[in-house]
PDB file of C-alpha atoms in Angstrom:
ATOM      1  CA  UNK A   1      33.890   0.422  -5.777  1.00  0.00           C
ATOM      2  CA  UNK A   2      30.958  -1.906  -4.190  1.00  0.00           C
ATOM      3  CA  UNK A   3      27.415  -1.403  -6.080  1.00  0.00           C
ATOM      4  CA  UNK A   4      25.007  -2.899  -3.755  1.00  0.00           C
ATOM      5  CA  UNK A   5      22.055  -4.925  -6.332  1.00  0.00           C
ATOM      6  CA  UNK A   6      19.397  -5.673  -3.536  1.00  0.00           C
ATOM      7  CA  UNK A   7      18.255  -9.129  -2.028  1.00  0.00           C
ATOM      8  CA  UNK A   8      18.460 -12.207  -4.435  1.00  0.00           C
ATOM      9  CA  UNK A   9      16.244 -14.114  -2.408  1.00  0.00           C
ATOM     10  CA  UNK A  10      12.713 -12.621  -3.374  1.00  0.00           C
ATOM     11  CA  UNK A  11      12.534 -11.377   0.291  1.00  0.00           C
ATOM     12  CA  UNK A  12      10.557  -7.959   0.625  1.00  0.00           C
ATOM     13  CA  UNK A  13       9.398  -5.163   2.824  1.00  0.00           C
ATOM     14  CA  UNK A  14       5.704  -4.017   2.391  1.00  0.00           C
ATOM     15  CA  UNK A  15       4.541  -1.575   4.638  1.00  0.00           C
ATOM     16  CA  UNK A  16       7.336  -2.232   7.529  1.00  0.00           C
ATOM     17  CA  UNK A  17       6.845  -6.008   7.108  1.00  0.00           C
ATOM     18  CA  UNK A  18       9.235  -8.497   6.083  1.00  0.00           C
ATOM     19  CA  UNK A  19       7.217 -10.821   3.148  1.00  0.00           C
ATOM     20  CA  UNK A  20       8.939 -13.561   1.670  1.00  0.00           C
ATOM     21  CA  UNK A  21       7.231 -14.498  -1.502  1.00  0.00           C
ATOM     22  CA  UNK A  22       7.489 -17.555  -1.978  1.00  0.00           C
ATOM     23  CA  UNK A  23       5.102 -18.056   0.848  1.00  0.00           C
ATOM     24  CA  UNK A  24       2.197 -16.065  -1.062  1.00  0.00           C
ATOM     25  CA  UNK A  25       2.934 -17.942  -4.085  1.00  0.00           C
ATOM     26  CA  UNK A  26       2.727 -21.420  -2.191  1.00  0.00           C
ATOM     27  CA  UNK A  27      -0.599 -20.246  -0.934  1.00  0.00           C
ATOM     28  CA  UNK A  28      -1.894 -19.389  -4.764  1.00  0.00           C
ATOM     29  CA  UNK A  29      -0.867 -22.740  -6.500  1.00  0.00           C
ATOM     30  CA  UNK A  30      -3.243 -23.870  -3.463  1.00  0.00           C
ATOM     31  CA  UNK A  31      -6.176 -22.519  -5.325  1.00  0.00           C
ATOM     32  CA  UNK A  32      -7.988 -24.249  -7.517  1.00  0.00           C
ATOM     33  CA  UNK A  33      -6.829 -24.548 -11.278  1.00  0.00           C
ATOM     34  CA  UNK A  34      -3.499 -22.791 -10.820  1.00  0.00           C
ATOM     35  CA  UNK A  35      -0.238 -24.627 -12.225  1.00  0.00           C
ATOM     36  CA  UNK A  36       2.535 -22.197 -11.636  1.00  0.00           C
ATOM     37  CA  UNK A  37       2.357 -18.930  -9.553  1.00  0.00           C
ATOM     38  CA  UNK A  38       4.453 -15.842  -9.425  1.00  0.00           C
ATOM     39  CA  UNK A  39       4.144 -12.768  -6.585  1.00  0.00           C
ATOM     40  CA  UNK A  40       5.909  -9.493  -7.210  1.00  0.00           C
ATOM     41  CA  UNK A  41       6.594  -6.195  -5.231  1.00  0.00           C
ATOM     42  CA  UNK A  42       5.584  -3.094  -7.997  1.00  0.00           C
ATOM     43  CA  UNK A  43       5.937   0.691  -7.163  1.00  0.00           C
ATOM     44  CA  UNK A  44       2.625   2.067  -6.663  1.00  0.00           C
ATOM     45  CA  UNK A  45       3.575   5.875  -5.930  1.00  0.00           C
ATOM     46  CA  UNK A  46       5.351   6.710  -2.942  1.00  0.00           C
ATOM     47  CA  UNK A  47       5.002   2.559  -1.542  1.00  0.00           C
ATOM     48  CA  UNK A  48       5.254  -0.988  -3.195  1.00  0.00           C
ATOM     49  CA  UNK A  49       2.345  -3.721  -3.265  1.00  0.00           C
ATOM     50  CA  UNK A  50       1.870  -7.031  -4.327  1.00  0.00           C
ATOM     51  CA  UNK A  51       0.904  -8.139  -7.602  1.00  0.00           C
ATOM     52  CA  UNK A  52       0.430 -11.903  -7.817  1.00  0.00           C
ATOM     53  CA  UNK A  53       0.791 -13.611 -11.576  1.00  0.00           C
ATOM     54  CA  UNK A  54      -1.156 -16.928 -11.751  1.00  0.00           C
ATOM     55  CA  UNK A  55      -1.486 -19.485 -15.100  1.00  0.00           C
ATOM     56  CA  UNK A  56      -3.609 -22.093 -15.339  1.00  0.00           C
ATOM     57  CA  UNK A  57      -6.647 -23.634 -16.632  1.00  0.00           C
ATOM     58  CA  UNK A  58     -10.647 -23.810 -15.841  1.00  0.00           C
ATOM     59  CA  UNK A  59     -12.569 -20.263 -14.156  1.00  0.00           C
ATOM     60  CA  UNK A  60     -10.764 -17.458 -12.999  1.00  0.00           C
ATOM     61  CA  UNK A  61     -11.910 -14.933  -9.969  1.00  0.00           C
ATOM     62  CA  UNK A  62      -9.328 -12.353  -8.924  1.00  0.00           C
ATOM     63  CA  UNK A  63     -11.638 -11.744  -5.792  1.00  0.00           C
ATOM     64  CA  UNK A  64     -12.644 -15.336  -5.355  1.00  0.00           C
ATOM     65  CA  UNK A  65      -8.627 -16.100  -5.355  1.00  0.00           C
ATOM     66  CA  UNK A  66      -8.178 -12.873  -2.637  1.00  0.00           C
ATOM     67  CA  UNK A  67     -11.058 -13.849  -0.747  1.00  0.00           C
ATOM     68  CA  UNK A  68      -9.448 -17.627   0.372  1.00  0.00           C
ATOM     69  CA  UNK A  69      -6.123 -15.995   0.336  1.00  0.00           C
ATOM     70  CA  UNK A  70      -7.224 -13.350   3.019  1.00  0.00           C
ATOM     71  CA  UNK A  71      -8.454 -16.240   5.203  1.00  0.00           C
ATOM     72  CA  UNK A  72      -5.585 -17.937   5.732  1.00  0.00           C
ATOM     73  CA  UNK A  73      -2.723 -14.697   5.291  1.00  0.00           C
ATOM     74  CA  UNK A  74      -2.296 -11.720   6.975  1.00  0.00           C
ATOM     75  CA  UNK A  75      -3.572  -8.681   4.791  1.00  0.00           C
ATOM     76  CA  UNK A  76      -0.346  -7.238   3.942  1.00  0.00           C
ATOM     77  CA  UNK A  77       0.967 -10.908   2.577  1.00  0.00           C
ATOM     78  CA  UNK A  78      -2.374 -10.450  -0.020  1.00  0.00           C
ATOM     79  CA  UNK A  79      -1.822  -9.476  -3.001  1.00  0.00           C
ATOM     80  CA  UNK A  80      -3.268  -5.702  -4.491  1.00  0.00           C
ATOM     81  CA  UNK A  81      -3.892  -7.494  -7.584  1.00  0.00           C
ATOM     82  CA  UNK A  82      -3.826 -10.984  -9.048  1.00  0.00           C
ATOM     83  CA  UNK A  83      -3.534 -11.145 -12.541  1.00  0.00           C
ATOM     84  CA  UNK A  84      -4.459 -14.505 -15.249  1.00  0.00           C
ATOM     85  CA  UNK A  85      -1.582 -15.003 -17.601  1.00  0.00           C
ATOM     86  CA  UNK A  86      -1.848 -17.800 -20.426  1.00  0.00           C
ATOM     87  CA  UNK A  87       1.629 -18.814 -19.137  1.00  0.00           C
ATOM     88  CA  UNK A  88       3.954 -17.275 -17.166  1.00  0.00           C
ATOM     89  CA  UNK A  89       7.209 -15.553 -19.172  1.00  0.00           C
ATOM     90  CA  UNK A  90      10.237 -18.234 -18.691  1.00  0.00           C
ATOM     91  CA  UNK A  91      14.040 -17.218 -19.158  1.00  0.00           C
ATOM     92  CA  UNK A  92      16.231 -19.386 -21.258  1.00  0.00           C
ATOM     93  CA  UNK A  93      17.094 -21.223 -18.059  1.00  0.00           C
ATOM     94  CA  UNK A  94      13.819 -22.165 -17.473  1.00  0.00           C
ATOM     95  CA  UNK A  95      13.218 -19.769 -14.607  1.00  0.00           C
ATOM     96  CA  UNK A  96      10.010 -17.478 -14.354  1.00  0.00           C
ATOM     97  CA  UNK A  97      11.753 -14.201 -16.003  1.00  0.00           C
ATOM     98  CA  UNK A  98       9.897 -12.012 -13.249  1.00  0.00           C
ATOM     99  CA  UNK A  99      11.052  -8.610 -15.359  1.00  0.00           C
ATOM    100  CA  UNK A 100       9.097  -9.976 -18.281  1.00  0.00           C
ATOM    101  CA  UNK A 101       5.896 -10.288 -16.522  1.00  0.00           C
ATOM    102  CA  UNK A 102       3.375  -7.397 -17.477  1.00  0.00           C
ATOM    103  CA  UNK A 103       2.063  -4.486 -15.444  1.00  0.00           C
ATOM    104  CA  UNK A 104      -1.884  -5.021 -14.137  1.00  0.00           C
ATOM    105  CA  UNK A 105      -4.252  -3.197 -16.914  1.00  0.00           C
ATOM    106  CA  UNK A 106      -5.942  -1.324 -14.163  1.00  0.00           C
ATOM    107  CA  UNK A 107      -4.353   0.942 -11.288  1.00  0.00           C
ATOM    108  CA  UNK A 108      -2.741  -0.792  -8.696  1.00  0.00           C
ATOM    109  CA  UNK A 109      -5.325  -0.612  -5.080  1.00  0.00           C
ATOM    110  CA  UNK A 110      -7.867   1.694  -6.673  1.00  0.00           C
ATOM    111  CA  UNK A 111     -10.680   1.669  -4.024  1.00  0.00           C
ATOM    112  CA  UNK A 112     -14.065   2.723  -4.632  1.00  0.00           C
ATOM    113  CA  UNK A 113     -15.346   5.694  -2.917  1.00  0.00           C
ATOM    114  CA  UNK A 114     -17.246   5.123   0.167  1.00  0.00           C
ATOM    115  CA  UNK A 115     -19.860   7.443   1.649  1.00  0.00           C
ATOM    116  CA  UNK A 116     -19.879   8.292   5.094  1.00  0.00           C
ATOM    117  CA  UNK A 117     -21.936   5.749   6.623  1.00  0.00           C
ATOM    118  CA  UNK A 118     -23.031   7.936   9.943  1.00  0.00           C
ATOM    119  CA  UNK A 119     -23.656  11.077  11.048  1.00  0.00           C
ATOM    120  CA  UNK A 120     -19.800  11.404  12.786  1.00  0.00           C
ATOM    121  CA  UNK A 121     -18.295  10.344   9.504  1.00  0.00           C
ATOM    122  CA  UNK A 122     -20.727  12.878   7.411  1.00  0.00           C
ATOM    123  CA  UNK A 123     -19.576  15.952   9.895  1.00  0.00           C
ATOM    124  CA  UNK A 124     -15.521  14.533   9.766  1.00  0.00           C
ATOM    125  CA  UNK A 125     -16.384  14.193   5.636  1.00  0.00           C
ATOM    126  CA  UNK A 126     -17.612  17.735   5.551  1.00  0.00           C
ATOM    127  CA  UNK A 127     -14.453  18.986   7.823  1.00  0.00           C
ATOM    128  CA  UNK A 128     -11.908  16.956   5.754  1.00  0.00           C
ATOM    129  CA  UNK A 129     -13.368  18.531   2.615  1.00  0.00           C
ATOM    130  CA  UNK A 130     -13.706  21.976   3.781  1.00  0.00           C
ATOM    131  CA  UNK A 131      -9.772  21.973   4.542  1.00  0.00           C
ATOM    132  CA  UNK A 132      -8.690  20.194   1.769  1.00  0.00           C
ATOM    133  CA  UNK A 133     -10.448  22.507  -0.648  1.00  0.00           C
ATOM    134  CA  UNK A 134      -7.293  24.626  -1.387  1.00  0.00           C
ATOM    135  CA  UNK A 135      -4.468  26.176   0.293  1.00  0.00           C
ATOM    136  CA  UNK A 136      -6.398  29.679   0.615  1.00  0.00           C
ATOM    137  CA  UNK A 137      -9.682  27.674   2.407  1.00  0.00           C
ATOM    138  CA  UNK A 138      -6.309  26.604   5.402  1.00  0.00           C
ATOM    139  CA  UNK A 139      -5.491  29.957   5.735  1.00  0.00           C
ATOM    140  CA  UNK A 140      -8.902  31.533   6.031  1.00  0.00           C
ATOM    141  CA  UNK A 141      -9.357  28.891   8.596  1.00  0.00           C
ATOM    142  CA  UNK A 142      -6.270  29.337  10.833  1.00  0.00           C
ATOM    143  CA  UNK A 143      -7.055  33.370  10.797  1.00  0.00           C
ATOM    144  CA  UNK A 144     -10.447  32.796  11.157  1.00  0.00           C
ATOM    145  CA  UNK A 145      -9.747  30.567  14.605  1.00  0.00           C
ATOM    146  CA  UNK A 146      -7.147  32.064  15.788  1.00  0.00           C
ATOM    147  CA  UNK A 147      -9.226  35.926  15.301  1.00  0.00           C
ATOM    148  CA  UNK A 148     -11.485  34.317  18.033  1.00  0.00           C
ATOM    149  CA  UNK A 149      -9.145  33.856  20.820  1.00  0.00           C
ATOM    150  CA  UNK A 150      -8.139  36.839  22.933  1.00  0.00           C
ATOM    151  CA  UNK A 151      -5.294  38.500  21.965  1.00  0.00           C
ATOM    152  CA  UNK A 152      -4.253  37.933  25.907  1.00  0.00           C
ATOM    153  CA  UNK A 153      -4.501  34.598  25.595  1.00  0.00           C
ATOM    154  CA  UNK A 154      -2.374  34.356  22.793  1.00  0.00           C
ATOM    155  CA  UNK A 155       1.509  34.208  23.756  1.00  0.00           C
ATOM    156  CA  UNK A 156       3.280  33.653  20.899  1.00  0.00           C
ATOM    157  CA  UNK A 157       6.637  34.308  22.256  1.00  0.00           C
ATOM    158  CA  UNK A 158       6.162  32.565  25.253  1.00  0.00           C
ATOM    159  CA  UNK A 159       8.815  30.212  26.424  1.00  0.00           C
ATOM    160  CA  UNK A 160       8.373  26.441  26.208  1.00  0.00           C
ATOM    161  CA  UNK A 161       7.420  25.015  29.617  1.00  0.00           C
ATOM    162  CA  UNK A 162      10.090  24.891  32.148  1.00  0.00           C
ATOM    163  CA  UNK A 163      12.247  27.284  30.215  1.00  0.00           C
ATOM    164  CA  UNK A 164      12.849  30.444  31.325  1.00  0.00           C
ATOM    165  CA  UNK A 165      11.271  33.500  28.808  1.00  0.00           C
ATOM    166  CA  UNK A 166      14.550  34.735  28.494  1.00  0.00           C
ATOM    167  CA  UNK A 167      16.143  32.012  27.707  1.00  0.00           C
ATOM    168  CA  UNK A 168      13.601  31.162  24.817  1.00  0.00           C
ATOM    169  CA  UNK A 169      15.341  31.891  21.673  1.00  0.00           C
TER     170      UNK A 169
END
């Protein structure tokens, strides 16, 4: 039997992209007072997203450090989250033992809430809610609009077009 372990070579796919991340972690020993630099995919629910582990010395700015990175990467190579570790955890080879590393203290890509800035994104805010309420709110919603088309309007059992009706089911 064959048990298939995954890639070796740190290559990953983030939201249908192909990231190497090696590149990202060339582009954070760039910054200023980073010495070694470390980029991993984590599960964050249903996807994966970057986490970037930096060590070094002098001030540290996660959104300094995501700011400069943005400007020269695309925004899927960016990392969710960069994260200051006295050193980074080394196996006894010598090699950065990227199981060892910790997870972020915070949620991975919490965003702030944003208020609707206009008066279309207050009235699609105000739909959104009103459907996402509960389940009951859908169906009261689907009777509701479909009560105000005529019934002789409504062919339910109507063929699909270029089908004959009896030929439907």
């Amino acid at each position: 039997m064959i048990e298939y372990a995954g890639r070796s070579d740190h290559q990953v796919k983030i939201r249908g992209f192909r990231i190497e991340l090696g590149e990202i972690e060339a582009w954070l020993m760039r910054q200023a007072g980073v010495q070694s630099a470390v980029v991993v995919a984590r599960e964050a629910g249903v996807s994966r997203q970057l986490v970037g582990y930096v060590a070094g010395t002098g001030p540290f700015d996660e959104a300094t450090m995501r700011a400069a990175l943005s400007d020269e990467l695309p925004d899927y190579m960016v990392p969710a989250r960069i994260v200051r570790l006295e050193r980074l955890p080394l196996t006894a080879h010598g090699k950065i033992d990227r199981d060892a590393l910790p997870a972020p203290e915070t949620p991975i890509a919490t965003a702030a809430h944003v208020a609707p800035r206009s008066t279309a994104e207050t009235a699609l805010a105000a739909i959104w809610a009103e459907l996402l309420v509960s389940p009951s709110s859908v169906s009261r919603t689907i009777s509701s609009s479909s009560a105000a088309i005529p019934s002789s309007r409504c062919n339910w059992s109507a063929a699909p077009p270029g089908r004959p009706a009896d030929r439907a089911a």
